[in-house]
Tab-separated table of C-alpha atoms in Angstrom:
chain	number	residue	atom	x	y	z
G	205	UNK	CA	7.692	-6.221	48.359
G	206	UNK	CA	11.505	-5.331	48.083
G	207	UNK	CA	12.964	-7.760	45.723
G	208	UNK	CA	15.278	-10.650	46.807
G	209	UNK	CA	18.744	-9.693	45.150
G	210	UNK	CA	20.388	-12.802	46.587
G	211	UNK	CA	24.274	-13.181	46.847
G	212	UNK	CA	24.514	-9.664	44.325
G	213	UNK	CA	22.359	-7.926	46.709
G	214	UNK	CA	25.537	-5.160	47.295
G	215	UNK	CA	26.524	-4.625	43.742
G	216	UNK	CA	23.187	-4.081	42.522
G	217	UNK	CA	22.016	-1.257	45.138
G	218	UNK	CA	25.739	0.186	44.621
G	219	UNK	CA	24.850	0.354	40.788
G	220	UNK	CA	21.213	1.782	41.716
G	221	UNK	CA	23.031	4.246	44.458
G	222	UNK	CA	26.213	5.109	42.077
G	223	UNK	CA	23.864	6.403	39.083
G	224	UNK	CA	21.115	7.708	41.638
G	225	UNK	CA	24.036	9.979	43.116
G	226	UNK	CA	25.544	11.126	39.797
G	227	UNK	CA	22.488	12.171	38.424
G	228	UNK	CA	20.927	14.438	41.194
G	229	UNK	CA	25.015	15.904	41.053
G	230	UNK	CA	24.122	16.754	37.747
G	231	UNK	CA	20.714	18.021	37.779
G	232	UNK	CA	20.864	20.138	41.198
G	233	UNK	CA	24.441	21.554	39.418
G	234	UNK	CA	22.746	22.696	36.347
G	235	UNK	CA	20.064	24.117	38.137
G	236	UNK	CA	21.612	26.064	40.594
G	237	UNK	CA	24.500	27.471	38.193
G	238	UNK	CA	21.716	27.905	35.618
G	239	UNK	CA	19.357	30.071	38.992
G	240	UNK	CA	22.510	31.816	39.945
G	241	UNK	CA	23.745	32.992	36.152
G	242	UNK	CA	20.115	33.846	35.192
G	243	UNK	CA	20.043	36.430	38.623
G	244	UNK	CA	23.267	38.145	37.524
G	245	UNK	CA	22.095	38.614	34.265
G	246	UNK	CA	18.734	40.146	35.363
G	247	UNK	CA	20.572	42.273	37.893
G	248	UNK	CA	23.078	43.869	35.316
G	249	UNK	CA	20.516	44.500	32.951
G	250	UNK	CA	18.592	46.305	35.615
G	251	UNK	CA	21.382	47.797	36.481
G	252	UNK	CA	22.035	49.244	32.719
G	253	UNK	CA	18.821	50.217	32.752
G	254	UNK	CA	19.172	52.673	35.415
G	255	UNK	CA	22.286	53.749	34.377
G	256	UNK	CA	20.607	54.634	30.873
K	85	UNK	CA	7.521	23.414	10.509
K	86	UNK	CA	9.803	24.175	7.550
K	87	UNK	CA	13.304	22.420	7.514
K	88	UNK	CA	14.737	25.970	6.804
K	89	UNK	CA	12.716	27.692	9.713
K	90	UNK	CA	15.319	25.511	11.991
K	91	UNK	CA	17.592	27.842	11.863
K	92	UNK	CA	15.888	30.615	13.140
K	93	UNK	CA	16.585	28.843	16.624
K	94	UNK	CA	20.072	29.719	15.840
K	95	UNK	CA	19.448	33.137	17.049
K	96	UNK	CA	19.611	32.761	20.895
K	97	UNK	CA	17.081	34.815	22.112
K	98	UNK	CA	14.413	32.265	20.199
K	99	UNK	CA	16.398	29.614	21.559
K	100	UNK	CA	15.431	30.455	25.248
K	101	UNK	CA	11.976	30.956	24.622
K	102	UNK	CA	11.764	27.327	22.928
K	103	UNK	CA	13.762	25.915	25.414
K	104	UNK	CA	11.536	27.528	28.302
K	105	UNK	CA	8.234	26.464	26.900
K	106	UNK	CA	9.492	22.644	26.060
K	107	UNK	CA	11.750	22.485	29.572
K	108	UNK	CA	8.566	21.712	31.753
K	109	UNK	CA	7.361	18.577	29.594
K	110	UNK	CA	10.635	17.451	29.645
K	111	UNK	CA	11.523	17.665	33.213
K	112	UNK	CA	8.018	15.368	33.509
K	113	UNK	CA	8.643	13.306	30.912
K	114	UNK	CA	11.639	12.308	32.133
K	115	UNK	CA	10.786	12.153	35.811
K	116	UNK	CA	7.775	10.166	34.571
K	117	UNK	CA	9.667	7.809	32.630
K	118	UNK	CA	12.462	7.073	34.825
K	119	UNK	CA	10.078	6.786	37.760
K	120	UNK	CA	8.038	4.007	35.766
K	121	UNK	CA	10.909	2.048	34.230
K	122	UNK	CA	13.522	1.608	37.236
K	123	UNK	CA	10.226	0.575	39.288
K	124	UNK	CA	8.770	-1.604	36.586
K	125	UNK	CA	12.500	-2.654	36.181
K	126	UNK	CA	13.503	-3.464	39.918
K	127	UNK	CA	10.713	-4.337	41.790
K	128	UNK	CA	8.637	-6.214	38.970
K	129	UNK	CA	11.531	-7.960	36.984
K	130	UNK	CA	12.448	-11.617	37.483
K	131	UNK	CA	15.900	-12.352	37.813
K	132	UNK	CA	17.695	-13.737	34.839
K	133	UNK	CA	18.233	-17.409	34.996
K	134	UNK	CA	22.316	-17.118	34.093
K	135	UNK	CA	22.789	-13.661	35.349
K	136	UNK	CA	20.534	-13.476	38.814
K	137	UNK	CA	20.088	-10.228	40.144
K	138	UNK	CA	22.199	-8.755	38.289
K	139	UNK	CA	20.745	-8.140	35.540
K	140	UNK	CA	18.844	-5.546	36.870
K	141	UNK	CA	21.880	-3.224	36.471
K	142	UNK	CA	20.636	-3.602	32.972
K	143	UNK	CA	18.037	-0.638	33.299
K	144	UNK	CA	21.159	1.747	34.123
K	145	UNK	CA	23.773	0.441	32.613
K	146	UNK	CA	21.895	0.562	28.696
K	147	UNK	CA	20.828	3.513	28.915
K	148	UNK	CA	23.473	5.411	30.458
K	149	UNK	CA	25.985	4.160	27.694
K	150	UNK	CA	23.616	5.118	24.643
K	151	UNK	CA	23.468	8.553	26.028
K	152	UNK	CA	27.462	8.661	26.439
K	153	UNK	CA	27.593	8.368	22.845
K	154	UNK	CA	24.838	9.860	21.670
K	155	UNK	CA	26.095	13.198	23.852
K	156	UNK	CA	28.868	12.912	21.461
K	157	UNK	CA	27.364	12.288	18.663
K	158	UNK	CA	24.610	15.404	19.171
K	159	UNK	CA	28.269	17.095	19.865
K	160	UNK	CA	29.505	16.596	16.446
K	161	UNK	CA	26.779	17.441	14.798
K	162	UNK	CA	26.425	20.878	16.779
K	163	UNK	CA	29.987	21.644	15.929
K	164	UNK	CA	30.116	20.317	12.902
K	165	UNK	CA	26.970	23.459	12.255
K	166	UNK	CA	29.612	25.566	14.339
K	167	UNK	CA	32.538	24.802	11.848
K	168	UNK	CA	30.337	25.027	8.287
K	169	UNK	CA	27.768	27.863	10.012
K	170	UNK	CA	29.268	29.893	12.487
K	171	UNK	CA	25.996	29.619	14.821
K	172	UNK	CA	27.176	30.272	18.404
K	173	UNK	CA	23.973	28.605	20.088
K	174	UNK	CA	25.475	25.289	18.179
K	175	UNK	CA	29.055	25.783	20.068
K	176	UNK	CA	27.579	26.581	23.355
K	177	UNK	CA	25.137	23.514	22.802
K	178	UNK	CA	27.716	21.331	22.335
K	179	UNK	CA	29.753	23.313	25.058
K	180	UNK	CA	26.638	22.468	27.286
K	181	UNK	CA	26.497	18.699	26.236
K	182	UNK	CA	29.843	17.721	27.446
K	183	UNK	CA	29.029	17.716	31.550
K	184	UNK	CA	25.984	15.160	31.204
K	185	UNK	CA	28.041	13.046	28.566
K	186	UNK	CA	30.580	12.987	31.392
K	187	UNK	CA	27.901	12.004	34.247
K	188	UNK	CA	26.498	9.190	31.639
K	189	UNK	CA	29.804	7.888	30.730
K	190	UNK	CA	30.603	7.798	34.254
K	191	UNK	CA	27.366	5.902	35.050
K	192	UNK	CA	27.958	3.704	31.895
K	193	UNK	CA	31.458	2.608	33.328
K	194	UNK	CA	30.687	2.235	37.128
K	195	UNK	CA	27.508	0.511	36.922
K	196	UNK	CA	29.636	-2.056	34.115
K	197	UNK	CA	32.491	-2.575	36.392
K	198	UNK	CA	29.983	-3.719	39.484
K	199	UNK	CA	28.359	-5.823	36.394
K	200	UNK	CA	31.658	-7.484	35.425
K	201	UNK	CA	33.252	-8.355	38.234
K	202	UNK	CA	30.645	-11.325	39.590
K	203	UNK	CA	29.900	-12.260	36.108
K	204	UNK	CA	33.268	-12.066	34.162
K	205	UNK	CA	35.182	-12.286	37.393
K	206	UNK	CA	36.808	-8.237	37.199
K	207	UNK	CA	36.413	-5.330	37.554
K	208	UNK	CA	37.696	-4.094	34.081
K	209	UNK	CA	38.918	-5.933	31.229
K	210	UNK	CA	41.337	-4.417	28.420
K	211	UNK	CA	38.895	-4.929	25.643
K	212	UNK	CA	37.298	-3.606	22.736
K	213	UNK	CA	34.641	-1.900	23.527
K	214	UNK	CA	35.397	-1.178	27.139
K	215	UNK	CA	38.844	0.592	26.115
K	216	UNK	CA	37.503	2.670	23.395
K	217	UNK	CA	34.702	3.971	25.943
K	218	UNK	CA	37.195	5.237	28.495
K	219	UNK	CA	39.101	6.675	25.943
K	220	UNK	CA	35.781	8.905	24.702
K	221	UNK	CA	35.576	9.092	28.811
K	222	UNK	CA	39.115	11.077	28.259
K	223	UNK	CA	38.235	13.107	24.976
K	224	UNK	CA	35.216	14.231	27.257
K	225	UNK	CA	37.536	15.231	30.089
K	226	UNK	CA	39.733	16.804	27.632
K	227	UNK	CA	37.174	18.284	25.743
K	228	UNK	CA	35.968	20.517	28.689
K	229	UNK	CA	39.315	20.988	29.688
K	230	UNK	CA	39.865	22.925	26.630
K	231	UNK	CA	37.001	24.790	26.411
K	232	UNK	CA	38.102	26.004	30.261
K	233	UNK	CA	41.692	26.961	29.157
K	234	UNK	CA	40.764	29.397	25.909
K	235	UNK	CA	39.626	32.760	27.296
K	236	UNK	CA	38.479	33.660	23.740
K	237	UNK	CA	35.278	31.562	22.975
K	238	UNK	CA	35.584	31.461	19.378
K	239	UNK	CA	39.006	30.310	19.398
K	240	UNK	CA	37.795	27.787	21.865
K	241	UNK	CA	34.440	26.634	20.103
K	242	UNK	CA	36.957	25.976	16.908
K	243	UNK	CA	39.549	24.026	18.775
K	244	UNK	CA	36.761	21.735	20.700
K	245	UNK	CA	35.322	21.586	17.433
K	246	UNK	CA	38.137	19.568	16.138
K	247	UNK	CA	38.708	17.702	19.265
K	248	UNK	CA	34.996	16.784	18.891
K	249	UNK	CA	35.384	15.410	15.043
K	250	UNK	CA	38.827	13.484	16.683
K	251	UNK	CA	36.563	12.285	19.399
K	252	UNK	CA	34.035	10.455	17.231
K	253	UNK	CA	35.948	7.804	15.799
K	254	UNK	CA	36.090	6.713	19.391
K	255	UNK	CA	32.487	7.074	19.946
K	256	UNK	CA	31.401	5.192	16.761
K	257	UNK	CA	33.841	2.139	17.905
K	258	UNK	CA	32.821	2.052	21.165
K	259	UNK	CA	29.331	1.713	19.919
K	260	UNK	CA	30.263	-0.743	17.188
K	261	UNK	CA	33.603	-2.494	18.464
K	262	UNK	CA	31.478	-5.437	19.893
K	263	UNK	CA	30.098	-5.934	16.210
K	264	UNK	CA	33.173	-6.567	14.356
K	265	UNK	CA	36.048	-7.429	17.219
K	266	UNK	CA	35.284	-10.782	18.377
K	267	UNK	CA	37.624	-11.327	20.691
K	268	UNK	CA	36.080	-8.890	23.213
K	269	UNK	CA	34.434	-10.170	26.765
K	270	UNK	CA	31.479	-7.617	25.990
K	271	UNK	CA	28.392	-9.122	24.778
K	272	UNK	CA	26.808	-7.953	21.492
K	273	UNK	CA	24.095	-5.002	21.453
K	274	UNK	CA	21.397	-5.785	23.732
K	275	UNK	CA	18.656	-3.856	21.565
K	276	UNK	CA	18.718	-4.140	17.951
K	277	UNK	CA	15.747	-3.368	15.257
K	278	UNK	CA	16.084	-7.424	14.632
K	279	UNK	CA	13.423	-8.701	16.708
K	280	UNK	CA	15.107	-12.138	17.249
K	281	UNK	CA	18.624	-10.455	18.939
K	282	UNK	CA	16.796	-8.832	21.432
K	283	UNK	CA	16.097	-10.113	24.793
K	284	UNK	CA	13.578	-11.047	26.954
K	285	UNK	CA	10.254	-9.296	26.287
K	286	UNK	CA	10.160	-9.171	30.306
K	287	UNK	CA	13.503	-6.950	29.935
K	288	UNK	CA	12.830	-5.272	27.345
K	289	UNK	CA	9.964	-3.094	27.697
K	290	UNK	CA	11.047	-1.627	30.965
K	291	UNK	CA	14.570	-0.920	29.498
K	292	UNK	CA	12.602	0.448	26.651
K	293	UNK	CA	10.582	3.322	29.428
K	294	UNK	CA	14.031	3.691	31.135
K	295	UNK	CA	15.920	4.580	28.008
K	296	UNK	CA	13.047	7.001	27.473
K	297	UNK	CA	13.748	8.356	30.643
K	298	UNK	CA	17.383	8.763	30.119
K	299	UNK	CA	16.941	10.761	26.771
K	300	UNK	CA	14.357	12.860	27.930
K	301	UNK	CA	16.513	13.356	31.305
K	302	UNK	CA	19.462	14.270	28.710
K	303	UNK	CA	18.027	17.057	26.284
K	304	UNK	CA	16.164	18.978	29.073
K	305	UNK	CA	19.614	19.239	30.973
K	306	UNK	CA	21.224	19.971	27.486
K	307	UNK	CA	18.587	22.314	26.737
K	308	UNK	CA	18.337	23.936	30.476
K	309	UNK	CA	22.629	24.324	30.065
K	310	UNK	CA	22.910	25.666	26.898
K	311	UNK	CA	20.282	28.489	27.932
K	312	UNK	CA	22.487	29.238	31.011
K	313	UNK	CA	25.894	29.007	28.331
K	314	UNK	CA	23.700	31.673	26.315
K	315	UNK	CA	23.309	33.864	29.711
K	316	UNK	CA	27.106	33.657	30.418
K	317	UNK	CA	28.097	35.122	27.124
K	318	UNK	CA	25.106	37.722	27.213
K	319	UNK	CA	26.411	38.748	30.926
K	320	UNK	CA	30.173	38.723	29.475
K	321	UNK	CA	29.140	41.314	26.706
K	322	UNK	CA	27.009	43.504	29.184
K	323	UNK	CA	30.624	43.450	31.389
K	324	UNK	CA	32.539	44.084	28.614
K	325	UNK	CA	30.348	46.886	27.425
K	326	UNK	CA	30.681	48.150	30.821
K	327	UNK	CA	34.539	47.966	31.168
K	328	UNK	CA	33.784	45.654	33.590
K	329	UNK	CA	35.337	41.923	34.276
K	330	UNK	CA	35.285	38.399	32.366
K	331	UNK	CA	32.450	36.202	33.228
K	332	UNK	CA	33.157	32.417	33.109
């Protein structure tokens, strides 16, 4: 089933492996500073809310 | 929807709630699409009869460099709203932008180095169209560089502004330089509206599901990070209005 990349076997699955990498870096990054900036937000506004 | 009723997403608090309700089809519409195409591309492709297995880098390589420009070019035209408009969901869009421009320029230029060097026999050549991308790979560096070194965002949304409008010129040529330099290595555009320039119908319609992918991969993380830009500034000014510290 697994194609036969022949002599450019290696720069191929380096391409597919370089892009795969970079783009979980970028998604899991903006999610988790996107998680982490949305709880401090919540937790000053509840915060101001209890102050009044 | 009315043209003029655009601009009510302007206001960030309608911004989010767009953003949240479209994020989900996004996320699956581009998980979808780049699930189908690098599949259909990789395991279902022949090789090409010049190229060999190589040209399977094609499904990356594409896509990855129309979204390095077209980052830039959605860029520009948030800025340019920031510059005429003075909408602050159009800076921190284009604020937001910059980081996946980056990732897809870097894709763009890896996966065309591993290209080059069987088939043109390096690495890197000192051409056209290769030059003027790393240089819009530096006016993205510098770009967020800037934004990172002005404390006061309005200050900073003007200044990247400009950069931005500098920027272009370098995003246009490297997205036209192959048309009208000649003596470049890089081969003309691989998709064009003129059915006879394009290639392979075999090629072709999985690049077409993978550059899908890769624009519906790029406006849910623009959309997702310019929410979270929106949050910063919304935590700054609760700080603020609490005496309390900067938020970057």
């Amino acid at each position: 089933m697994f194609p036969d990349l022949g002599k450019y076997a290696d720069v191929v699955l380096s391409a597919y492996a370089v892009t795969a990498t970079i783009m979980a870096v970028i998604v899991l990054v903006t999610l988790v500073r996107g998680k982490r900036v949305r709880s401090n937000l919540r937790e000053l506004e509840i915060k101001q809310e209890e102050n009044g | 929807m009315k043209f003029s009723s655009l601009w009510e997403f302007s206001n960030p608090t309608k911004f989010i709630s767009l953003s949240e309700r479209v994020l989900p089809s996004l996320w699956i519409l581009a998980g979808g699409s780049l699930f189908v195409g690098l599949i259909w591309g990789f395991f279902l492709t022949p090789d090409d009869y010049r190229q060999g297995s190589t040209v399977k880098i094609i499904y990356l390589h594409v896509p990855a460099a129309l979204m390095a420009i077209n980052c830039w070019l959605m860029m520009l035209v948030a800025s340019l709203i920031w510059i005429i408009r003075r909408h602050h969901v159009s800076a921190l869009a284009a604020r937001a932008a910059a980081p996946v421009g980056i990732a897809m320029t870097i894709i763009a230029l890896v996966t065309g180095a591993l290209w080059g060097q069987p088939m043109w026999g390096a690495w890197w050549a000192w051409e056209p169209r290769l030059t003027s991308f790393l240089i819009l790979f530096l006016f993205y560096l510098g770009y967020v560089a800037l934004w990172e070194a002005i404390e006061n965002t309005d200050v900073a949304a003007d200044l990247t502004a400009f950069l931005c409008l500098v920027g272009s010129v370098f995003a246009l040529l490297s997205r036209y330089a192959a048309l009208f330099w000649s003596q470049g290595l890089h081969q003309g555009a691989t998709l064009s509206l003129d059915k006879e320039e394009n290639i392979a119908d075999v090629f072709y319609f999985p690049l077409l599901v993978c550059i899908a992918g890769f624009v519906f991969l790029c406006i849910a993380l623009i959309l997702y990070r310019t929410g979270t830009e929106i949050r910063l500034r919304q935590t700054s000014a609760l700080l603020a209005r609490q005496g309390g510290e900067h938020v970057s």
